[in-house]
């Protein structure tokens, strides 16, 4: 990881931003433009990408470069290696993160600050997603810089988007199903952080946090870790049960899908299966969610198999 020496604190600007990082957009090449970087169905001026990356090191041009690169991140296939291997770029992104630490405790994060740091986080998510940079990203322990954001509980929109975008970086890591990612996360506090958000976050944050827990559980090492002690299992089971109770009132097919998948995976562990026979919420046993799952065949199948698993005597192989 590059040194942070020589990078000065960024200046704030008062222009009201949009709340979320800008979604990637395509830029059609015009006749006579320089060589382009190809990415899917879009093309982006390569010289412009290089210019914006260089400008990240300059505090006077960084904010605009963060915005432009975050908008183009899905259109440039190799943006992650370009960011990682360019001098001072990762240090500049980390500085953007560290700079707002004082604004989260006490909680006085502004919409402008949130938008700017979320653009930096979007670029880090790009690095976390790419196979050429993911391993180095973990070895540098960069996800740990995001954990202070996941610790926040303030429910204002700037904080909610900050948590959601931070979760997106972790979600990009676990989506790869790599053992290195699971081992790294299990050595950190990501599970209790996700459980807290699953209990009290917005629906979208709950969904991403539950997805992260699901991916950890789907890994054999992750499942064994959570089921290794009663305290770990009970913490997960209590939060999942609370979510089921909330979903019975509010309803969210997308969130319910991940909750059911977590329960189903827990039933693959013999000790957890015994405990679930006693603590599985009644709403998952009756027809509470029949309407919600009417068109979701995969979740209905998981729920049916979960209930079958719990009916089987211990020692009987699960189907």
mmCIF file of C-alpha atoms in Angstrom:
data_model
loop_
_atom_site.group_PDB
_atom_site.id
_atom_site.type_symbol
_atom_site.label_atom_id
_atom_site.label_comp_id
_atom_site.label_asym_id
_atom_site.label_seq_id
_atom_site.Cartn_x
_atom_site.Cartn_y
_atom_site.Cartn_z
ATOM 1 C CA UNK A 1 0.000 0.000 0.000
ATOM 2 C CA UNK A 2 1.315 3.419 -0.852
ATOM 3 C CA UNK A 3 2.639 5.865 1.720
ATOM 4 C CA UNK A 4 0.344 8.640 2.884
ATOM 5 C CA UNK A 5 3.197 11.102 3.183
ATOM 6 C CA UNK A 6 2.757 14.311 1.306
ATOM 7 C CA UNK A 7 -1.033 14.095 1.065
ATOM 8 C CA UNK A 8 -2.699 17.081 2.660
ATOM 9 C CA UNK A 9 -6.142 17.260 4.253
ATOM 10 C CA UNK A 10 -8.820 17.793 1.594
ATOM 11 C CA UNK A 11 -10.705 21.055 1.515
ATOM 12 C CA UNK A 12 -14.456 21.081 2.023
ATOM 13 C CA UNK A 13 -16.726 22.679 -0.504
ATOM 14 C CA UNK A 14 -20.203 23.893 0.157
ATOM 15 C CA UNK A 15 -21.908 22.686 -3.008
ATOM 16 C CA UNK A 16 -24.831 20.442 -2.000
ATOM 17 C CA UNK A 17 -24.163 16.967 -3.368
ATOM 18 C CA UNK A 18 -26.368 14.057 -4.190
ATOM 19 C CA UNK A 19 -26.615 11.650 -1.286
ATOM 20 C CA UNK A 20 -25.432 8.412 -2.856
ATOM 21 C CA UNK A 21 -22.323 7.851 -4.965
ATOM 22 C CA UNK A 22 -23.196 8.438 -8.569
ATOM 23 C CA UNK A 23 -24.042 5.276 -10.472
ATOM 24 C CA UNK A 24 -21.737 4.306 -13.282
ATOM 25 C CA UNK A 25 -22.817 5.819 -16.547
ATOM 26 C CA UNK A 26 -21.731 5.186 -20.096
ATOM 27 C CA UNK A 27 -20.011 7.784 -22.195
ATOM 28 C CA UNK A 28 -20.331 7.391 -25.934
ATOM 29 C CA UNK A 29 -17.128 8.012 -27.817
ATOM 30 C CA UNK A 30 -17.226 10.911 -30.234
ATOM 31 C CA UNK A 31 -15.480 10.884 -33.607
ATOM 32 C CA UNK A 32 -11.842 11.793 -33.289
ATOM 33 C CA UNK A 33 -11.508 10.952 -29.590
ATOM 34 C CA UNK A 34 -8.289 9.341 -28.299
ATOM 35 C CA UNK A 35 -7.829 5.599 -27.739
ATOM 36 C CA UNK A 36 -10.622 4.230 -25.560
ATOM 37 C CA UNK A 37 -10.784 1.828 -22.651
ATOM 38 C CA UNK A 38 -13.366 -0.817 -23.467
ATOM 39 C CA UNK A 39 -15.758 -2.044 -20.762
ATOM 40 C CA UNK A 40 -18.877 -3.986 -21.658
ATOM 41 C CA UNK A 41 -21.030 -1.920 -23.979
ATOM 42 C CA UNK A 42 -19.463 1.432 -23.125
ATOM 43 C CA UNK A 43 -16.235 3.226 -23.960
ATOM 44 C CA UNK A 44 -14.421 5.872 -21.965
ATOM 45 C CA UNK A 45 -11.601 8.187 -22.953
ATOM 46 C CA UNK A 46 -8.475 6.519 -21.536
ATOM 47 C CA UNK A 47 -6.587 9.783 -21.261
ATOM 48 C CA UNK A 48 -9.415 11.227 -19.162
ATOM 49 C CA UNK A 49 -9.298 8.228 -16.796
ATOM 50 C CA UNK A 50 -5.553 8.623 -16.357
ATOM 51 C CA UNK A 51 -5.968 12.349 -15.788
ATOM 52 C CA UNK A 52 -8.597 11.843 -13.081
ATOM 53 C CA UNK A 53 -6.447 9.236 -11.333
ATOM 54 C CA UNK A 54 -3.483 11.619 -11.291
ATOM 55 C CA UNK A 55 -5.730 14.406 -10.020
ATOM 56 C CA UNK A 56 -6.718 12.333 -6.983
ATOM 57 C CA UNK A 57 -3.360 13.245 -5.463
ATOM 58 C CA UNK A 58 -4.158 16.961 -5.724
ATOM 59 C CA UNK A 59 -6.499 18.238 -3.017
ATOM 60 C CA UNK A 60 -7.851 20.957 -5.284
ATOM 61 C CA UNK A 61 -8.952 18.514 -8.000
ATOM 62 C CA UNK A 62 -9.651 15.397 -5.930
ATOM 63 C CA UNK A 63 -13.342 15.912 -5.288
ATOM 64 C CA UNK A 64 -14.236 16.179 -8.968
ATOM 65 C CA UNK A 65 -11.984 13.241 -9.832
ATOM 66 C CA UNK A 66 -13.665 11.093 -7.159
ATOM 67 C CA UNK A 67 -17.047 11.892 -8.658
ATOM 68 C CA UNK A 68 -16.014 11.263 -12.270
ATOM 69 C CA UNK A 69 -14.174 8.009 -11.549
ATOM 70 C CA UNK A 70 -17.012 6.652 -9.409
ATOM 71 C CA UNK A 71 -19.420 7.333 -12.278
ATOM 72 C CA UNK A 72 -17.149 5.496 -14.740
ATOM 73 C CA UNK A 73 -16.054 2.623 -12.504
ATOM 74 C CA UNK A 74 -18.268 0.019 -14.193
ATOM 75 C CA UNK A 75 -17.348 1.179 -17.677
ATOM 76 C CA UNK A 76 -13.589 0.739 -17.223
ATOM 77 C CA UNK A 77 -12.766 -2.932 -16.899
ATOM 78 C CA UNK A 78 -9.283 -2.502 -15.440
ATOM 79 C CA UNK A 79 -9.889 0.569 -13.303
ATOM 80 C CA UNK A 80 -9.001 -1.343 -10.121
ATOM 81 C CA UNK A 81 -5.404 -2.204 -11.159
ATOM 82 C CA UNK A 82 -5.008 1.322 -12.501
ATOM 83 C CA UNK A 83 -6.027 2.737 -9.123
ATOM 84 C CA UNK A 84 -3.997 0.273 -7.067
ATOM 85 C CA UNK A 85 -0.734 0.631 -8.977
ATOM 86 C CA UNK A 86 -0.789 4.406 -9.470
ATOM 87 C CA UNK A 87 1.367 6.355 -7.043
ATOM 88 C CA UNK A 88 -0.417 7.788 -4.001
ATOM 89 C CA UNK A 89 -3.938 6.915 -5.152
ATOM 90 C CA UNK A 90 -4.889 4.415 -2.419
ATOM 91 C CA UNK A 91 -3.330 6.725 0.159
ATOM 92 C CA UNK A 92 -5.540 9.552 -1.117
ATOM 93 C CA UNK A 93 -8.651 7.366 -0.879
ATOM 94 C CA UNK A 94 -7.760 6.319 2.664
ATOM 95 C CA UNK A 95 -7.204 9.942 3.595
ATOM 96 C CA UNK A 96 -10.740 10.724 2.447
ATOM 97 C CA UNK A 97 -11.969 8.037 4.835
ATOM 98 C CA UNK A 98 -9.834 9.058 7.809
ATOM 99 C CA UNK A 99 -10.677 12.719 7.343
ATOM 100 C CA UNK A 100 -14.301 12.234 8.368
ATOM 101 C CA UNK A 101 -13.622 10.098 11.458
ATOM 102 C CA UNK A 102 -13.996 13.176 13.708
ATOM 103 C CA UNK A 103 -17.424 13.798 12.153
ATOM 104 C CA UNK A 104 -18.879 10.454 13.189
ATOM 105 C CA UNK A 105 -18.277 10.856 16.923
ATOM 106 C CA UNK A 106 -19.923 13.097 17.904
ATOM 107 C CA UNK A 107 -22.231 12.545 14.920
ATOM 108 C CA UNK A 108 -22.226 15.687 12.794
ATOM 109 C CA UNK A 109 -21.557 14.243 9.331
ATOM 110 C CA UNK A 110 -22.977 16.464 6.587
ATOM 111 C CA UNK A 111 -24.558 15.348 3.334
ATOM 112 C CA UNK A 112 -21.613 16.796 1.432
ATOM 113 C CA UNK A 113 -19.064 14.892 3.498
ATOM 114 C CA UNK A 114 -21.064 11.683 3.155
ATOM 115 C CA UNK A 115 -21.370 12.004 -0.606
ATOM 116 C CA UNK A 116 -17.662 12.688 -1.054
ATOM 117 C CA UNK A 117 -16.447 9.797 1.094
ATOM 118 C CA UNK A 118 -19.001 7.461 -0.509
ATOM 119 C CA UNK A 119 -17.428 8.201 -3.883
ATOM 120 C CA UNK A 120 -14.056 7.206 -2.417
ATOM 121 C CA UNK A 121 -15.638 4.037 -0.987
ATOM 122 C CA UNK A 122 -17.110 3.223 -4.398
ATOM 123 C CA UNK A 123 -13.595 3.203 -5.850
ATOM 124 C CA UNK A 124 -12.383 0.967 -3.028
ATOM 125 C CA UNK A 125 -15.267 -1.385 -3.794
ATOM 126 C CA UNK A 126 -13.984 -1.511 -7.348
ATOM 127 C CA UNK A 127 -10.555 -2.557 -6.039
ATOM 128 C CA UNK A 128 -12.130 -5.120 -3.678
ATOM 129 C CA UNK A 129 -14.081 -6.680 -6.557
ATOM 130 C CA UNK A 130 -11.213 -7.125 -8.993
ATOM 131 C CA UNK A 131 -9.334 -10.464 -8.971
ATOM 132 C CA UNK A 132 -5.976 -8.764 -9.603
ATOM 133 C CA UNK A 133 -6.223 -6.406 -6.620
ATOM 134 C CA UNK A 134 -8.469 -8.199 -4.107
ATOM 135 C CA UNK A 135 -5.700 -10.179 -2.388
ATOM 136 C CA UNK A 136 -3.461 -7.124 -1.955
ATOM 137 C CA UNK A 137 -6.506 -5.160 -0.739
ATOM 138 C CA UNK A 138 -6.979 -7.709 2.058
ATOM 139 C CA UNK A 139 -3.285 -7.991 2.863
ATOM 140 C CA UNK A 140 -3.218 -4.228 3.398
ATOM 141 C CA UNK A 141 -6.172 -4.613 5.854
ATOM 142 C CA UNK A 142 -8.017 -1.822 4.083
ATOM 143 C CA UNK A 143 -11.500 -3.085 5.115
ATOM 144 C CA UNK A 144 -10.623 -2.244 8.714
ATOM 145 C CA UNK A 145 -10.661 1.460 7.811
ATOM 146 C CA UNK A 146 -14.389 1.078 7.112
ATOM 147 C CA UNK A 147 -15.357 -0.516 10.424
ATOM 148 C CA UNK A 148 -15.731 2.798 12.303
ATOM 149 C CA UNK A 149 -18.502 3.659 9.812
ATOM 150 C CA UNK A 150 -20.261 0.354 10.523
ATOM 151 C CA UNK A 151 -20.124 1.125 14.245
ATOM 152 C CA UNK A 152 -22.278 4.241 13.791
ATOM 153 C CA UNK A 153 -25.936 4.131 14.849
ATOM 154 C CA UNK A 154 -27.152 7.597 13.830
ATOM 155 C CA UNK A 155 -30.129 7.217 11.495
ATOM 156 C CA UNK A 156 -29.786 10.401 9.434
ATOM 157 C CA UNK A 157 -29.451 9.947 5.670
ATOM 158 C CA UNK A 158 -25.727 10.872 5.492
ATOM 159 C CA UNK A 159 -24.908 8.160 8.047
ATOM 160 C CA UNK A 160 -27.243 5.618 6.489
ATOM 161 C CA UNK A 161 -25.630 6.032 3.062
ATOM 162 C CA UNK A 162 -22.187 5.879 4.643
ATOM 163 C CA UNK A 163 -23.005 2.539 6.289
ATOM 164 C CA UNK A 164 -24.656 1.191 3.156
ATOM 165 C CA UNK A 165 -21.712 2.055 0.916
ATOM 166 C CA UNK A 166 -19.261 0.602 3.446
ATOM 167 C CA UNK A 167 -21.286 -2.604 3.557
ATOM 168 C CA UNK A 168 -21.107 -2.629 -0.245
ATOM 169 C CA UNK A 169 -17.318 -2.916 -0.080
ATOM 170 C CA UNK A 170 -17.531 -5.921 2.268
ATOM 171 C CA UNK A 171 -20.322 -7.382 0.146
ATOM 172 C CA UNK A 172 -18.108 -7.154 -2.924
ATOM 173 C CA UNK A 173 -15.459 -9.172 -1.085
ATOM 174 C CA UNK A 174 -17.718 -12.005 0.093
ATOM 175 C CA UNK A 175 -19.441 -12.254 -3.277
ATOM 176 C CA UNK A 176 -16.289 -13.882 -4.631
ATOM 177 C CA UNK A 177 -16.653 -16.967 -2.360
ATOM 178 C CA UNK A 178 -12.904 -16.999 -1.699
ATOM 179 C CA UNK A 179 -11.514 -18.684 1.411
ATOM 180 C CA UNK A 180 -9.012 -15.863 1.918
ATOM 181 C CA UNK A 181 -11.868 -13.377 2.270
ATOM 182 C CA UNK A 182 -13.742 -15.486 4.833
ATOM 183 C CA UNK A 183 -10.590 -16.090 6.872
ATOM 184 C CA UNK A 184 -9.857 -12.382 6.914
ATOM 185 C CA UNK A 185 -13.379 -11.412 7.980
ATOM 186 C CA UNK A 186 -13.587 -14.045 10.722
ATOM 187 C CA UNK A 187 -10.478 -12.520 12.276
ATOM 188 C CA UNK A 188 -12.313 -9.186 12.568
ATOM 189 C CA UNK A 189 -15.533 -7.972 14.192
ATOM 190 C CA UNK A 190 -17.618 -8.067 11.015
ATOM 191 C CA UNK A 191 -20.208 -10.553 12.326
ATOM 192 C CA UNK A 192 -21.329 -8.487 15.358
ATOM 193 C CA UNK A 193 -21.257 -5.350 13.214
ATOM 194 C CA UNK A 194 -23.524 -6.962 10.617
ATOM 195 C CA UNK A 195 -25.843 -8.289 13.339
ATOM 196 C CA UNK A 196 -26.260 -4.810 14.781
ATOM 197 C CA UNK A 197 -27.203 -3.413 11.373
ATOM 198 C CA UNK A 198 -29.511 -6.369 10.712
ATOM 199 C CA UNK A 199 -31.361 -5.481 13.894
ATOM 200 C CA UNK A 200 -31.718 -1.734 13.527
ATOM 201 C CA UNK A 201 -30.617 -0.551 10.073
ATOM 202 C CA UNK A 202 -32.675 0.494 7.072
ATOM 203 C CA UNK A 203 -34.150 -2.244 4.911
ATOM 204 C CA UNK A 204 -31.424 -1.922 2.300
ATOM 205 C CA UNK A 205 -28.626 -1.956 4.887
ATOM 206 C CA UNK A 206 -30.235 -4.939 6.594
ATOM 207 C CA UNK A 207 -30.358 -6.736 3.264
ATOM 208 C CA UNK A 208 -26.651 -6.203 2.510
ATOM 209 C CA UNK A 209 -25.604 -7.061 6.087
ATOM 210 C CA UNK A 210 -27.679 -10.260 5.996
ATOM 211 C CA UNK A 211 -26.177 -11.150 2.613
ATOM 212 C CA UNK A 212 -22.694 -10.822 4.139
ATOM 213 C CA UNK A 213 -23.675 -13.094 7.038
ATOM 214 C CA UNK A 214 -25.198 -15.561 4.576
ATOM 215 C CA UNK A 215 -21.999 -15.750 2.527
ATOM 216 C CA UNK A 216 -19.959 -16.319 5.700
ATOM 217 C CA UNK A 217 -22.325 -19.113 6.752
ATOM 218 C CA UNK A 218 -22.186 -20.760 3.327
ATOM 219 C CA UNK A 219 -18.455 -21.235 3.834
ATOM 220 C CA UNK A 220 -17.739 -24.315 5.969
ATOM 221 C CA UNK A 221 -15.192 -22.418 8.050
ATOM 222 C CA UNK A 222 -17.689 -19.633 8.655
ATOM 223 C CA UNK A 223 -20.480 -22.035 9.623
ATOM 224 C CA UNK A 224 -18.220 -23.866 12.066
ATOM 225 C CA UNK A 225 -17.011 -20.574 13.544
ATOM 226 C CA UNK A 226 -20.532 -19.302 14.260
ATOM 227 C CA UNK A 227 -21.711 -22.654 15.635
ATOM 228 C CA UNK A 228 -18.569 -23.253 17.687
ATOM 229 C CA UNK A 229 -19.911 -21.562 20.829
ATOM 230 C CA UNK A 230 -23.381 -21.062 22.239
ATOM 231 C CA UNK A 231 -22.854 -17.298 22.526
ATOM 232 C CA UNK A 232 -22.034 -16.898 18.836
ATOM 233 C CA UNK A 233 -24.911 -19.048 17.663
ATOM 234 C CA UNK A 234 -27.431 -17.520 20.056
ATOM 235 C CA UNK A 235 -26.494 -13.977 18.998
ATOM 236 C CA UNK A 236 -27.133 -14.867 15.359
ATOM 237 C CA UNK A 237 -30.332 -16.796 16.172
ATOM 238 C CA UNK A 238 -31.775 -13.985 18.297
ATOM 239 C CA UNK A 239 -31.206 -11.356 15.605
ATOM 240 C CA UNK A 240 -32.619 -13.572 12.856
ATOM 241 C CA UNK A 241 -35.708 -14.242 14.993
ATOM 242 C CA UNK A 242 -36.230 -10.515 15.542
ATOM 243 C CA UNK A 243 -35.962 -9.957 11.802
ATOM 244 C CA UNK A 244 -38.593 -12.620 11.121
ATOM 245 C CA UNK A 245 -40.945 -10.900 13.558
ATOM 246 C CA UNK A 246 -40.364 -7.557 11.850
ATOM 247 C CA UNK A 247 -40.803 -9.075 8.389
ATOM 248 C CA UNK A 248 -44.111 -10.603 9.445
ATOM 249 C CA UNK A 249 -45.359 -7.035 9.939
ATOM 250 C CA UNK A 250 -43.475 -5.041 7.317
ATOM 251 C CA UNK A 251 -42.707 -7.603 4.632
ATOM 252 C CA UNK A 252 -39.704 -7.618 2.278
ATOM 253 C CA UNK A 253 -39.277 -10.581 -0.038
ATOM 254 C CA UNK A 254 -35.674 -9.649 -0.771
ATOM 255 C CA UNK A 255 -34.679 -9.512 2.890
ATOM 256 C CA UNK A 256 -36.716 -12.593 3.792
ATOM 257 C CA UNK A 257 -34.838 -14.551 1.116
ATOM 258 C CA UNK A 258 -31.499 -13.951 2.855
ATOM 259 C CA UNK A 259 -32.920 -14.642 6.329
ATOM 260 C CA UNK A 260 -34.362 -17.998 5.229
ATOM 261 C CA UNK A 261 -31.093 -18.917 3.523
ATOM 262 C CA UNK A 262 -29.198 -18.189 6.756
ATOM 263 C CA UNK A 263 -31.550 -20.439 8.744
ATOM 264 C CA UNK A 264 -31.328 -23.164 6.115
ATOM 265 C CA UNK A 265 -27.542 -23.118 6.210
ATOM 266 C CA UNK A 266 -27.488 -23.171 10.029
ATOM 267 C CA UNK A 267 -29.556 -26.369 9.901
ATOM 268 C CA UNK A 268 -26.598 -28.085 8.209
ATOM 269 C CA UNK A 269 -24.763 -27.996 11.555
ATOM 270 C CA UNK A 270 -25.869 -30.731 13.963
ATOM 271 C CA UNK A 271 -25.663 -28.609 17.114
ATOM 272 C CA UNK A 272 -27.371 -25.648 15.479
ATOM 273 C CA UNK A 273 -30.114 -27.916 14.140
ATOM 274 C CA UNK A 274 -30.881 -29.128 17.653
ATOM 275 C CA UNK A 275 -31.141 -25.557 18.891
ATOM 276 C CA UNK A 276 -33.283 -24.436 15.935
ATOM 277 C CA UNK A 277 -35.844 -27.088 16.779
ATOM 278 C CA UNK A 278 -36.522 -25.052 19.903
ATOM 279 C CA UNK A 279 -36.077 -21.492 18.662
ATOM 280 C CA UNK A 280 -37.174 -21.346 15.015
ATOM 281 C CA UNK A 281 -39.840 -18.606 14.799
ATOM 282 C CA UNK A 282 -43.393 -19.851 14.399
ATOM 283 C CA UNK A 283 -43.891 -17.482 11.453
ATOM 284 C CA UNK A 284 -41.562 -19.699 9.416
ATOM 285 C CA UNK A 285 -43.593 -22.791 10.278
ATOM 286 C CA UNK A 286 -47.076 -21.521 9.400
ATOM 287 C CA UNK A 287 -48.379 -19.618 6.377
ATOM 288 C CA UNK A 288 -47.350 -16.149 7.544
ATOM 289 C CA UNK A 289 -45.108 -15.593 4.513
ATOM 290 C CA UNK A 290 -47.107 -17.555 1.937
ATOM 291 C CA UNK A 291 -48.173 -14.446 0.050
ATOM 292 C CA UNK A 292 -44.695 -12.900 0.222
ATOM 293 C CA UNK A 293 -43.100 -16.046 -1.199
ATOM 294 C CA UNK A 294 -45.745 -16.828 -3.773
ATOM 295 C CA UNK A 295 -43.481 -16.047 -6.726
ATOM 296 C CA UNK A 296 -40.145 -16.924 -5.095
ATOM 297 C CA UNK A 297 -39.618 -20.594 -5.804
ATOM 298 C CA UNK A 298 -36.021 -20.771 -4.538
ATOM 299 C CA UNK A 299 -36.845 -19.294 -1.114
ATOM 300 C CA UNK A 300 -39.915 -21.541 -0.793
ATOM 301 C CA UNK A 301 -37.682 -24.521 -1.562
ATOM 302 C CA UNK A 302 -35.121 -23.452 1.068
ATOM 303 C CA UNK A 303 -37.834 -22.979 3.678
ATOM 304 C CA UNK A 304 -39.372 -26.371 2.924
ATOM 305 C CA UNK A 305 -35.982 -28.062 3.179
ATOM 306 C CA UNK A 306 -35.203 -26.199 6.404
ATOM 307 C CA UNK A 307 -38.361 -27.549 8.026
ATOM 308 C CA UNK A 308 -37.570 -31.052 6.760
ATOM 309 C CA UNK A 309 -34.073 -30.837 8.191
ATOM 310 C CA UNK A 310 -35.450 -29.908 11.597
ATOM 311 C CA UNK A 311 -37.913 -32.822 11.509
ATOM 312 C CA UNK A 312 -35.170 -35.372 10.851
ATOM 313 C CA UNK A 313 -33.708 -37.156 13.896
ATOM 314 C CA UNK A 314 -30.113 -36.366 14.756
ATOM 315 C CA UNK A 315 -27.608 -38.467 12.873
ATOM 316 C CA UNK A 316 -29.818 -38.887 9.798
ATOM 317 C CA UNK A 317 -28.110 -37.516 6.655
ATOM 318 C CA UNK A 318 -29.820 -34.398 5.287
ATOM 319 C CA UNK A 319 -31.005 -34.323 1.717
#
